[in-house]
Coordinates of N, CA and C in Angstrom, one line a residue:
X2 N 126.2 130.8 57.4 CA 125.4 132.0 57.9 C 124.6 132.6 56.7
X3 N 124.7 132.0 55.5 CA 123.8 132.4 54.5 C 124.1 133.8 54.0
X4 N 123.1 134.7 54.2 CA 123.1 136.0 53.7 C 124.4 136.8 54.1
X5 N 124.8 136.6 55.4 CA 125.9 137.4 55.9 C 127.2 137.0 55.1
X6 N 127.3 135.7 54.8 CA 128.5 135.3 54.0 C 128.6 136.0 52.7
X7 N 127.5 136.3 52.1 CA 127.5 137.0 50.8 C 127.7 138.5 50.9
X8 N 127.1 139.0 52.0 CA 127.1 140.5 52.1 C 128.4 141.0 52.6
X9 N 129.1 140.3 53.4 CA 130.2 140.9 54.2 C 131.5 140.2 54.0
X10 N 131.7 139.4 52.9 CA 133.0 138.8 52.7 C 133.9 139.9 52.2
X11 N 135.2 139.7 52.2 CA 136.2 140.7 51.9 C 136.1 141.2 50.4
X12 N 136.1 142.5 50.2 CA 136.1 143.1 48.9 C 137.5 143.7 48.7
X13 N 138.0 143.9 47.4 CA 139.2 144.5 47.1 C 139.1 145.9 46.6
X14 N 138.4 146.3 46.0 CA 138.2 147.6 45.5 C 136.6 147.9 45.7
X15 N 126.2 157.1 40.3 CA 125.2 157.9 41.0 C 125.9 158.5 42.2
X16 N 126.9 159.1 42.3 CA 127.6 159.7 43.4 C 126.7 160.7 44.2
X17 N 126.8 160.7 45.6 CA 125.9 161.4 46.4 C 126.7 162.3 47.4
X18 N 126.0 163.3 47.9 CA 126.6 164.3 48.8 C 126.9 163.6 50.1
X19 N 128.0 164.0 50.8 CA 128.4 163.4 52.1 C 128.2 164.5 53.2
X20 N 127.5 165.6 52.9 CA 127.5 166.7 53.8 C 126.6 166.6 55.0
X21 N 125.6 165.7 55.0 CA 124.6 165.6 56.0 C 124.8 164.3 56.9
X22 N 124.9 164.5 58.2 CA 124.8 163.4 59.1 C 123.6 163.5 59.9
X23 N 122.7 162.5 59.8 CA 121.4 162.5 60.4 C 121.5 162.3 61.9
X24 N 120.8 163.0 62.7 CA 120.8 162.8 64.1 C 120.1 161.6 64.5
X25 N 120.3 161.1 65.7 CA 119.6 159.8 66.1 C 118.1 160.0 66.1
X26 N 117.5 158.9 65.7 CA 116.0 158.9 65.7 C 115.5 158.6 67.1
X27 N 115.1 159.7 67.8 CA 114.8 159.5 69.2 C 113.5 158.7 69.4
X28 N 112.7 158.5 68.3 CA 111.5 157.6 68.4 C 111.9 156.2 68.5
X29 N 113.1 155.8 68.2 CA 113.6 154.5 68.2 C 114.4 154.3 69.5
X30 N 113.7 154.1 70.6 CA 114.4 154.0 71.9 C 114.6 152.6 72.3
X31 N 115.8 152.2 72.8 CA 116.0 150.9 73.3 C 116.9 151.0 74.5
X32 N 116.9 150.0 75.4 CA 117.7 150.1 76.6 C 118.7 148.9 76.8
X33 N 118.7 148.0 75.8 CA 119.6 146.9 75.9 C 119.7 146.3 74.5
X34 N 120.7 145.4 74.4 CA 120.9 144.8 73.1 C 119.7 143.9 72.7
X35 N 119.2 143.2 73.6 CA 118.0 142.4 73.3 C 116.8 143.2 73.0
X36 N 116.6 144.3 73.7 CA 115.5 145.2 73.5 C 115.6 145.8 72.1
X37 N 116.8 146.1 71.6 CA 116.9 146.6 70.2 C 116.5 145.5 69.2
X38 N 117.0 144.3 69.4 CA 116.7 143.2 68.5 C 115.3 142.9 68.4
X39 N 114.6 142.9 69.6 CA 113.1 142.6 69.6 C 112.4 143.8 68.9
X40 N 112.8 145.0 69.0 CA 112.1 146.1 68.5 C 112.4 146.4 67.0
X41 N 113.7 146.3 66.6 CA 114.2 146.8 65.3 C 115.1 145.9 64.6
X42 N 115.4 144.7 65.1 CA 116.4 143.9 64.5 C 116.0 143.4 63.1
X43 N 114.7 143.0 62.9 CA 114.3 142.5 61.6 C 114.3 143.5 60.6
X44 N 113.9 144.7 60.9 CA 113.9 145.8 60.0 C 115.3 146.2 59.5
X45 N 116.2 146.2 60.5 CA 117.6 146.5 60.2 C 118.2 145.4 59.3
X46 N 117.9 144.2 59.6 CA 118.5 143.1 58.8 C 117.9 143.1 57.3
X47 N 116.7 143.5 57.2 CA 116.1 143.5 55.9 C 116.8 144.5 55.0
X48 N 117.2 145.6 55.5 CA 117.9 146.7 54.7 C 119.2 146.1 54.1
X49 N 119.8 145.1 54.7 CA 121.0 144.6 54.1 C 120.8 143.9 52.8
X50 N 119.6 143.4 52.6 CA 119.2 142.8 51.3 C 119.2 143.8 50.2
X51 N 118.7 145.0 50.5 CA 118.7 146.1 49.5 C 120.1 146.5 49.2
X52 N 120.9 146.6 50.2 CA 122.3 146.9 50.0 C 123.0 145.9 49.1
X53 N 122.8 144.7 49.4 CA 123.5 143.7 48.5 C 122.9 143.7 47.1
X54 N 121.7 144.0 46.9 CA 121.1 144.1 45.5 C 121.9 145.2 44.7
X55 N 122.4 146.2 45.4 CA 123.1 147.3 44.7 C 124.6 147.1 44.6
X56 N 125.2 146.5 45.7 CA 126.6 146.4 45.7 C 127.1 145.0 45.3
X57 N 126.3 144.0 45.5 CA 126.6 142.6 45.1 C 128.0 142.2 45.6
X58 N 128.8 141.6 44.8 CA 130.2 141.2 45.1 C 131.2 142.1 44.5
X59 N 130.8 143.4 44.3 CA 131.8 144.4 43.8 C 132.9 144.6 44.8
X60 N 134.1 145.0 44.2 CA 135.2 145.4 45.1 C 134.8 146.7 45.8
X61 N 135.6 147.0 46.9 CA 135.2 148.2 47.6 C 136.5 149.0 48.0
X62 N 136.3 150.3 48.2 CA 137.4 151.2 48.6 C 136.8 152.3 49.4
X63 N 137.5 152.7 50.5 CA 137.0 153.8 51.4 C 137.9 155.0 51.3
X64 N 137.3 156.2 51.2 CA 138.1 157.4 51.4 C 137.6 158.1 52.7
X65 N 138.4 158.0 53.7 CA 138.0 158.5 55.0 C 137.9 160.0 55.0
X66 N 138.8 160.7 54.2 CA 138.7 162.1 54.2 C 137.4 162.6 53.5
X67 N 137.0 162.0 52.5 CA 135.8 162.4 51.8 C 134.6 161.8 52.4
X68 N 134.8 160.8 53.3 CA 133.7 160.1 54.0 C 132.8 159.4 52.9
X69 N 133.5 158.7 52.0 CA 132.8 158.0 51.0 C 133.3 156.5 50.9
X70 N 132.4 155.7 50.4 CA 132.7 154.3 50.1 C 132.3 154.1 48.6
X71 N 133.2 153.5 47.9 CA 133.0 153.2 46.4 C 133.0 151.7 46.2
X72 N 132.0 151.2 45.5 CA 131.9 149.8 45.1 C 132.1 149.8 43.6
X73 N 133.0 148.9 43.2 CA 133.3 148.8 41.7 C 134.0 150.1 41.3
X74 N 133.6 150.5 40.1 CA 134.2 151.7 39.5 C 133.5 153.0 39.9
X75 N 132.2 153.0 40.1 CA 131.6 154.3 40.2 C 130.4 154.4 41.1
X76 N 130.1 153.3 41.9 CA 129.0 153.4 42.9 C 129.5 153.9 44.2
X77 N 129.4 155.2 44.3 CA 130.0 155.9 45.5 C 128.9 156.5 46.4
X78 N 129.0 156.2 47.7 CA 128.0 156.6 48.6 C 128.6 157.2 49.9
X79 N 127.8 158.1 50.5 CA 128.3 158.7 51.8 C 128.4 157.6 52.9
X80 N 129.4 157.7 53.7 CA 129.5 156.7 54.8 C 130.0 157.3 56.1
X81 N 129.8 156.6 57.1 CA 130.3 156.9 58.4 C 131.0 155.7 59.0
X82 N 132.1 156.0 59.7 CA 132.9 154.9 60.3 C 132.5 154.7 61.8
X83 N 132.3 153.5 62.2 CA 131.9 153.2 63.6 C 133.1 152.7 64.4
X84 N 133.9 151.9 63.8 CA 135.0 151.3 64.5 C 135.6 150.1 63.7
X85 N 136.4 149.3 64.4 CA 137.0 148.2 63.7 C 137.3 147.0 64.6
X86 N 137.3 145.8 64.0 CA 137.6 144.6 64.7 C 138.9 144.0 64.3
X87 N 139.8 143.7 65.3 CA 141.1 143.2 65.0 C 141.0 141.6 64.9
X88 N 141.5 141.1 63.8 CA 141.4 139.6 63.6 C 142.4 138.9 64.5
X89 N 143.5 139.6 64.9 CA 144.5 138.9 65.7 C 144.1 138.9 67.2
X90 N 143.7 140.0 67.7 CA 143.3 140.1 69.2 C 141.8 139.8 69.4
X91 N 141.0 139.7 68.3 CA 139.6 139.5 68.4 C 138.9 140.5 69.4
X92 N 139.3 141.8 69.1 CA 138.7 142.8 70.0 C 138.1 143.9 69.0
X93 N 137.1 144.5 69.6 CA 136.4 145.6 68.9 C 137.0 146.9 69.4
X94 N 137.2 147.9 68.6 CA 137.7 149.2 68.9 C 136.8 150.3 68.3
X95 N 136.1 151.0 69.1 CA 135.3 152.2 68.5 C 136.3 153.2 67.9
X96 N 135.8 153.8 66.9 CA 136.7 154.8 66.2 C 137.1 155.9 67.1
X97 N 136.2 156.4 68.0 CA 136.6 157.5 68.9 C 137.6 157.1 69.9
X98 N 137.8 155.8 70.1 CA 138.8 155.3 71.0 C 140.2 155.1 70.3
X99 N 140.2 155.1 69.0 CA 141.4 154.9 68.2 C 142.1 156.2 68.0
X100 N 142.7 156.7 69.0 CA 143.4 158.0 69.0 C 144.5 158.0 68.0
X101 N 145.3 156.9 67.9 CA 146.5 156.9 67.1 C 146.2 157.1 65.6
X102 N 145.0 156.7 65.2 CA 144.7 156.8 63.7 C 144.5 158.2 63.2
X103 N 144.2 159.1 64.1 CA 144.0 160.5 63.7 C 142.9 160.8 62.8
X104 N 141.8 160.1 62.9 CA 140.6 160.4 62.1 C 139.9 161.7 62.5
X105 N 139.3 162.4 61.6 CA 138.6 163.6 61.9 C 137.3 163.2 62.7
X106 N 136.8 164.2 63.4 CA 135.6 164.0 64.2 C 134.4 163.9 63.3
X107 N 134.5 164.4 62.1 CA 133.4 164.4 61.1 C 133.0 163.0 60.7
X108 N 134.0 162.2 60.5 CA 133.8 160.8 60.0 C 133.2 159.9 61.1
X109 N 133.3 160.4 62.3 CA 132.8 159.5 63.4 C 131.6 160.1 64.2
X110 N 130.9 161.0 63.5 CA 129.8 161.7 64.2 C 128.8 160.7 64.7
X111 N 128.4 159.7 63.9 CA 127.5 158.7 64.3 C 128.0 157.9 65.5
X112 N 129.2 157.5 65.5 CA 129.8 156.8 66.6 C 129.8 157.6 67.9
X113 N 130.1 158.8 67.8 CA 130.1 159.7 69.0 C 128.7 159.9 69.5
X114 N 127.7 160.0 68.7 CA 126.3 160.1 69.1 C 125.8 158.8 69.7
X115 N 126.2 157.7 69.2 CA 125.9 156.4 69.8 C 126.5 156.3 71.2
X116 N 127.7 156.7 71.3 CA 128.4 156.7 72.6 C 127.5 157.5 73.6
X117 N 127.1 158.7 73.2 CA 126.3 159.6 74.1 C 125.0 158.9 74.4
X118 N 124.4 158.2 73.5 CA 123.1 157.5 73.7 C 123.4 156.4 74.7
X119 N 124.5 155.7 74.5 CA 124.8 154.6 75.4 C 125.0 155.0 76.8
X120 N 125.7 156.2 77.0 CA 125.9 156.7 78.3 C 124.6 157.1 79.0
X121 N 123.6 157.6 78.2 CA 122.4 158.0 78.8 C 121.5 156.8 79.1
X122 N 121.7 155.7 78.5 CA 120.9 154.5 78.7 C 121.6 153.3 79.3
X123 N 122.8 153.5 79.7 CA 123.6 152.5 80.4 C 123.8 151.2 79.5
X124 N 124.2 151.5 78.2 CA 124.4 150.4 77.3 C 125.9 150.2 77.0
X125 N 126.5 149.2 77.6 CA 128.0 149.0 77.6 C 128.5 148.9 76.1
X126 N 127.7 148.2 75.3 CA 128.1 148.0 73.9 C 128.5 149.3 73.2
X127 N 127.9 150.4 73.6 CA 128.1 151.6 72.9 C 129.0 152.5 73.6
X128 N 129.5 152.2 74.8 CA 130.3 153.1 75.6 C 131.7 152.6 75.9
X129 N 131.9 151.3 75.9 CA 133.2 150.7 76.2 C 134.1 150.8 75.0
X130 N 135.2 151.5 75.1 CA 136.0 151.8 73.9 C 136.6 150.6 73.2
X131 N 137.0 149.6 74.0 CA 137.6 148.4 73.4 C 137.2 147.2 74.2
X132 N 136.8 146.1 73.6 CA 136.3 145.0 74.3 C 136.5 143.7 73.4
X133 N 136.5 142.5 74.0 CA 136.6 141.3 73.3 C 135.3 141.1 72.6
X134 N 135.3 140.7 71.3 CA 134.2 140.7 70.5 C 134.1 139.5 69.6
X135 N 132.9 139.2 69.1 CA 132.7 138.1 68.1 C 132.0 138.8 66.9
X136 N 131.9 138.0 65.8 CA 131.4 138.6 64.6 C 130.0 139.2 64.7
X137 N 129.1 138.5 65.5 CA 127.8 139.1 65.7 C 127.8 140.4 66.3
X138 N 128.8 140.8 67.1 CA 128.8 142.1 67.7 C 129.0 143.2 66.6
X139 N 129.7 142.9 65.6 CA 129.9 143.8 64.5 C 128.6 144.0 63.8
X140 N 127.9 143.0 63.5 CA 126.6 143.1 62.9 C 125.6 143.9 63.7
X141 N 125.6 143.6 65.0 CA 124.7 144.3 65.9 C 125.0 145.8 66.0
X142 N 126.3 146.1 66.1 CA 126.6 147.5 66.1 C 126.2 148.2 64.8
X143 N 126.4 147.6 63.7 CA 126.0 148.1 62.4 C 124.5 148.3 62.3
X144 N 123.8 147.3 62.8 CA 122.3 147.4 62.8 C 121.8 148.5 63.6
X145 N 122.4 148.7 64.8 CA 121.9 149.7 65.7 C 122.1 151.1 65.0
X146 N 123.3 151.3 64.4 CA 123.6 152.6 63.8 C 122.6 152.8 62.6
X147 N 122.4 151.8 61.8 CA 121.5 152.0 60.7 C 120.1 152.4 61.1
X148 N 119.6 151.8 62.2 CA 118.2 152.1 62.6 C 118.2 153.5 63.3
X149 N 119.2 153.8 64.1 CA 119.2 155.1 64.9 C 119.4 156.3 64.0
X150 N 120.1 156.1 62.8 CA 120.3 157.2 61.9 C 119.6 157.1 60.6
X151 N 118.7 156.2 60.5 CA 117.9 156.0 59.3 C 118.8 155.7 58.1
X152 N 119.8 154.9 58.3 CA 120.7 154.5 57.3 C 120.1 153.5 56.3
X153 N 120.9 153.3 55.2 CA 120.4 152.4 54.1 C 121.0 151.0 54.4
X154 N 122.0 150.9 55.2 CA 122.6 149.6 55.5 C 124.0 149.9 56.1
X155 N 124.6 148.8 56.5 CA 126.0 148.8 57.1 C 126.8 147.9 56.3
X156 N 128.1 148.1 56.3 CA 129.0 147.3 55.5 C 130.2 146.9 56.4
X157 N 130.6 145.6 56.3 CA 131.8 145.2 57.0 C 132.9 145.0 56.0
X158 N 133.9 145.9 56.1 CA 135.0 146.0 55.2 C 136.2 145.3 55.7
X159 N 136.5 144.1 55.2 CA 137.6 143.3 55.6 C 138.9 143.8 54.9
X160 N 139.8 144.3 55.7 CA 141.0 144.9 55.1 C 142.3 144.0 55.4
X161 N 142.0 142.8 55.8 CA 143.1 141.9 56.1 C 143.4 141.7 57.6
X162 N 144.0 142.7 58.2 CA 144.3 142.7 59.6 C 143.0 142.9 60.5
X163 N 142.0 143.4 59.9 CA 140.8 143.7 60.6 C 139.6 143.9 59.7
X164 N 138.5 144.3 60.4 CA 137.3 144.6 59.6 C 136.7 145.9 60.1
X165 N 136.5 146.8 59.2 CA 135.8 148.1 59.6 C 134.3 147.9 59.5
X166 N 133.6 148.6 60.4 CA 132.1 148.7 60.3 C 131.7 150.1 59.9
X167 N 131.1 150.2 58.7 CA 130.7 151.4 58.1 C 129.2 151.5 57.9
X168 N 128.6 152.7 58.0 CA 127.2 152.8 57.6 C 127.1 153.6 56.3
X169 N 126.1 153.3 55.6 CA 125.9 153.9 54.3 C 124.5 154.5 54.2
X170 N 124.4 155.7 53.5 CA 123.1 156.3 53.2 C 123.0 156.6 51.8
X171 N 121.9 156.1 51.1 CA 121.8 156.3 49.7 C 120.3 156.1 49.3
X172 N 119.8 157.0 48.5 CA 118.4 156.8 48.0 C 118.4 155.7 47.0
X173 N 119.5 155.4 46.3 CA 119.6 154.3 45.4 C 119.3 153.0 46.1
X174 N 119.9 152.8 47.2 CA 119.7 151.6 48.0 C 118.3 151.6 48.6
X175 N 117.8 152.7 49.1 CA 116.5 152.8 49.8 C 115.4 152.4 48.8
X176 N 115.6 152.8 47.6 CA 114.5 152.6 46.6 C 114.5 151.3 45.8
X177 N 115.4 150.4 46.3 CA 115.4 149.1 45.6 C 114.0 148.4 45.8
X178 N 113.5 147.9 44.7 CA 112.2 147.3 44.8 C 112.4 145.8 45.3
X179 N 111.5 145.4 46.2 CA 111.6 144.1 46.7 C 110.2 143.5 46.9
X180 N 110.2 142.2 47.0 CA 108.9 141.5 47.2 C 108.8 141.3 48.7
X181 N 108.0 142.1 49.3 CA 107.9 142.2 50.8 C 107.5 140.9 51.4
X182 N 106.6 140.2 50.9 CA 106.0 139.0 51.5 C 107.1 137.9 51.6
X183 N 107.8 137.7 50.6 CA 108.9 136.6 50.6 C 110.0 137.0 51.5
X184 N 110.3 138.3 51.6 CA 111.4 138.8 52.4 C 111.1 138.6 53.9
X185 N 109.9 138.8 54.3 CA 109.5 138.6 55.7 C 109.7 137.1 56.1
X186 N 109.3 136.2 55.2 CA 109.4 134.8 55.5 C 110.9 134.3 55.5
X187 N 111.8 135.1 54.9 CA 113.2 134.8 54.9 C 114.0 135.5 56.0
X188 N 113.7 136.8 56.2 CA 114.5 137.7 57.1 C 114.2 137.3 58.5
X189 N 113.0 137.1 58.9 CA 112.7 136.8 60.3 C 113.4 135.5 60.8
X190 N 113.2 134.4 60.1 CA 113.9 133.2 60.6 C 115.4 133.4 60.6
X191 N 116.0 134.2 59.7 CA 117.4 134.4 59.7 C 117.8 135.2 60.9
X192 N 117.0 136.2 61.3 CA 117.3 137.0 62.5 C 117.4 136.2 63.7
X193 N 116.4 135.3 63.9 CA 116.4 134.5 65.2 C 117.4 133.4 65.2
X194 N 117.9 133.0 64.0 CA 119.0 132.0 63.9 C 120.3 132.6 64.2
X195 N 120.5 133.9 63.9 CA 121.8 134.5 64.1 C 122.0 135.1 65.5
X196 N 120.9 135.6 66.1 CA 121.0 136.3 67.4 C 120.1 135.5 68.4
X197 N 120.6 135.5 69.6 CA 119.8 134.9 70.7 C 118.8 135.9 71.2
X198 N 117.6 135.9 70.7 CA 116.6 136.9 71.1 C 115.6 136.2 72.1
X199 N 115.4 136.9 73.2 CA 114.6 136.3 74.3 C 113.2 136.0 73.9
X200 N 112.6 136.9 73.2 CA 111.1 136.8 72.9 C 110.9 136.9 71.4
X201 N 110.8 135.8 70.7 CA 110.5 135.9 69.3 C 109.2 136.5 69.0
X202 N 108.2 136.2 69.8 CA 106.9 136.7 69.6 C 106.9 138.3 69.6
X203 N 107.6 138.9 70.5 CA 107.7 140.4 70.5 C 108.4 140.8 69.2
X204 N 109.5 140.2 68.8 CA 110.2 140.6 67.7 C 109.3 140.5 66.4
X205 N 108.6 139.4 66.3 CA 107.7 139.2 65.1 C 106.6 140.2 65.1
X206 N 106.0 140.5 66.2 CA 104.9 141.5 66.3 C 105.4 142.9 65.9
X207 N 106.6 143.3 66.5 CA 107.1 144.6 66.1 C 107.4 144.7 64.6
X208 N 108.0 143.7 64.1 CA 108.4 143.6 62.7 C 107.2 143.8 61.8
X209 N 106.2 143.0 62.0 CA 105.0 143.0 61.1 C 104.2 144.3 61.3
X210 N 104.2 144.8 62.5 CA 103.5 146.1 62.8 C 104.1 147.2 62.1
X211 N 105.5 147.2 62.1 CA 106.2 148.3 61.4 C 106.0 148.2 59.9
X212 N 105.6 147.1 59.3 CA 105.3 146.9 57.9 C 103.8 147.0 57.6
X213 N 103.1 147.5 58.6 CA 101.6 147.8 58.4 C 100.8 146.6 58.2
X214 N 101.2 145.4 58.7 CA 100.3 144.3 58.7 C 99.3 144.3 59.8
X215 N 98.1 143.8 59.6 CA 97.1 143.7 60.6 C 97.3 142.4 61.4
X216 N 97.4 142.5 62.7 CA 97.7 141.3 63.5 C 96.5 140.9 64.3
X217 N 96.3 139.6 64.3 CA 95.3 139.0 65.2 C 95.9 137.9 66.0
X218 N 95.7 137.8 67.3 CA 96.3 136.8 68.1 C 95.3 135.8 68.7
X219 N 95.7 134.5 68.7 CA 94.9 133.5 69.3 C 95.8 132.6 70.1
X220 N 95.9 132.9 71.4 CA 96.9 132.2 72.2 C 98.3 132.4 71.7
X221 N 99.0 131.3 71.4 CA 100.4 131.4 70.9 C 100.5 131.5 69.4
X222 N 99.4 131.8 68.7 CA 99.4 131.9 67.3 C 99.1 133.4 66.9
X223 N 99.8 133.9 65.9 CA 99.6 135.2 65.4 C 99.4 135.1 63.9
X224 N 98.3 135.8 63.4 CA 98.0 135.9 62.0 C 98.3 137.3 61.6
X225 N 99.1 137.5 60.6 CA 99.4 138.9 60.0 C 98.8 138.9 58.6
X226 N 98.0 140.0 58.3 CA 97.4 140.1 57.0 C 97.6 141.5 56.4
X227 N 97.9 141.5 55.1 CA 98.1 142.8 54.4 C 97.9 142.5 52.9
X228 N 97.1 143.3 52.2 CA 96.9 143.1 50.8 C 96.7 141.7 50.3
X229 N 95.9 141.0 51.0 CA 95.6 139.5 50.7 C 96.8 138.6 51.0
X230 N 97.9 139.1 51.6 CA 99.0 138.3 52.0 C 98.7 137.9 53.5
X231 N 98.9 136.6 53.8 CA 98.6 136.1 55.1 C 99.9 135.4 55.6
X232 N 100.4 135.8 56.8 CA 101.5 135.1 57.4 C 101.1 134.6 58.8
X233 N 101.3 133.3 59.0 CA 100.9 132.7 60.3 C 102.2 132.3 61.1
X234 N 102.2 132.6 62.3 CA 103.4 132.3 63.2 C 102.8 131.6 64.5
X235 N 103.5 130.6 64.9 CA 103.2 129.8 66.1 C 104.4 129.8 67.0
X236 N 104.1 130.1 68.3 CA 105.2 130.2 69.3 C 104.9 129.2 70.4
X237 N 106.0 128.8 71.1 CA 105.8 127.9 72.2 C 105.5 128.7 73.5
X238 N 105.5 128.0 74.6 CA 105.2 128.7 75.9 C 106.3 129.7 76.3
X239 N 107.4 129.6 75.7 CA 108.5 130.5 76.0 C 108.6 131.6 75.0
X240 N 107.6 131.7 74.2 CA 107.5 132.8 73.1 C 108.6 132.7 72.1
X241 N 109.0 131.4 71.8 CA 110.0 131.2 70.8 C 109.3 130.6 69.6
X242 N 109.7 131.0 68.4 CA 109.0 130.6 67.1 C 109.2 129.1 66.9
X243 N 108.1 128.4 66.6 CA 108.1 127.0 66.2 C 107.6 126.7 64.9
X244 N 106.9 127.7 64.3 CA 106.3 127.5 62.9 C 106.0 128.8 62.3
X245 N 106.4 128.9 61.0 CA 106.1 130.2 60.3 C 105.8 129.8 58.8
X246 N 104.6 130.3 58.3 CA 104.3 130.0 57.0 C 103.4 131.1 56.5
X247 N 103.2 131.2 55.2 CA 102.3 132.2 54.6 C 101.8 131.9 53.3
X248 N 100.8 132.7 52.9 CA 100.2 132.5 51.6 C 99.9 133.9 51.0
X249 N 100.0 134.0 49.7 CA 99.6 135.3 49.1 C 98.7 135.1 47.9
X250 N 98.1 136.2 47.5 CA 97.1 136.1 46.4 C 97.8 135.9 45.1

């Protein structure tokens, strides 16, 4: 799985305030899992690269009371907990459904707001407290939270018996410098290889539009241009990607 294997394997062990929880971004509306992936999936996945640039393979530790996650010795960031995946039962449990753990409502604000959004838009993924799950469900839940709350990334913390899904917000992560052109050519193919997205053409168009590329369409071909960078994508009759290449100055 490439990037995911590096980003989310188990860890063993500029501090920022944890006082603010951002409300959902109502401009980012979606009505289904596929709708989210076509609209925002690539942007959410790209943020994970910034997160990995900062945290790398450092050990991790979570303080639920302080709502903080620490990587290594001193890279501490605000976090929110969404829920956990049981390795034995292969089920997902939203944190608000985990009554026995006794977590404070503060650490699950994002999870509760996602539940409310799911109820308003009939999205079972966000409203069913416990369900059979696979690894991609964890990534999808993390990606949704990151986009809806303008997060810097999500982290899958493997603690042996299960895996927690946490979101992180940090200017340090947001400000990581990256080579946009090469990231697009890497992130988009990875997105469509990990998730079954119905319309690759829509996902590509949304992704490049969000990155301020100028798009021109000729049948099943799309050319995206920005600052002398050119990306060409070709899709089949089912709007699935069959060719992607680019050139830069």
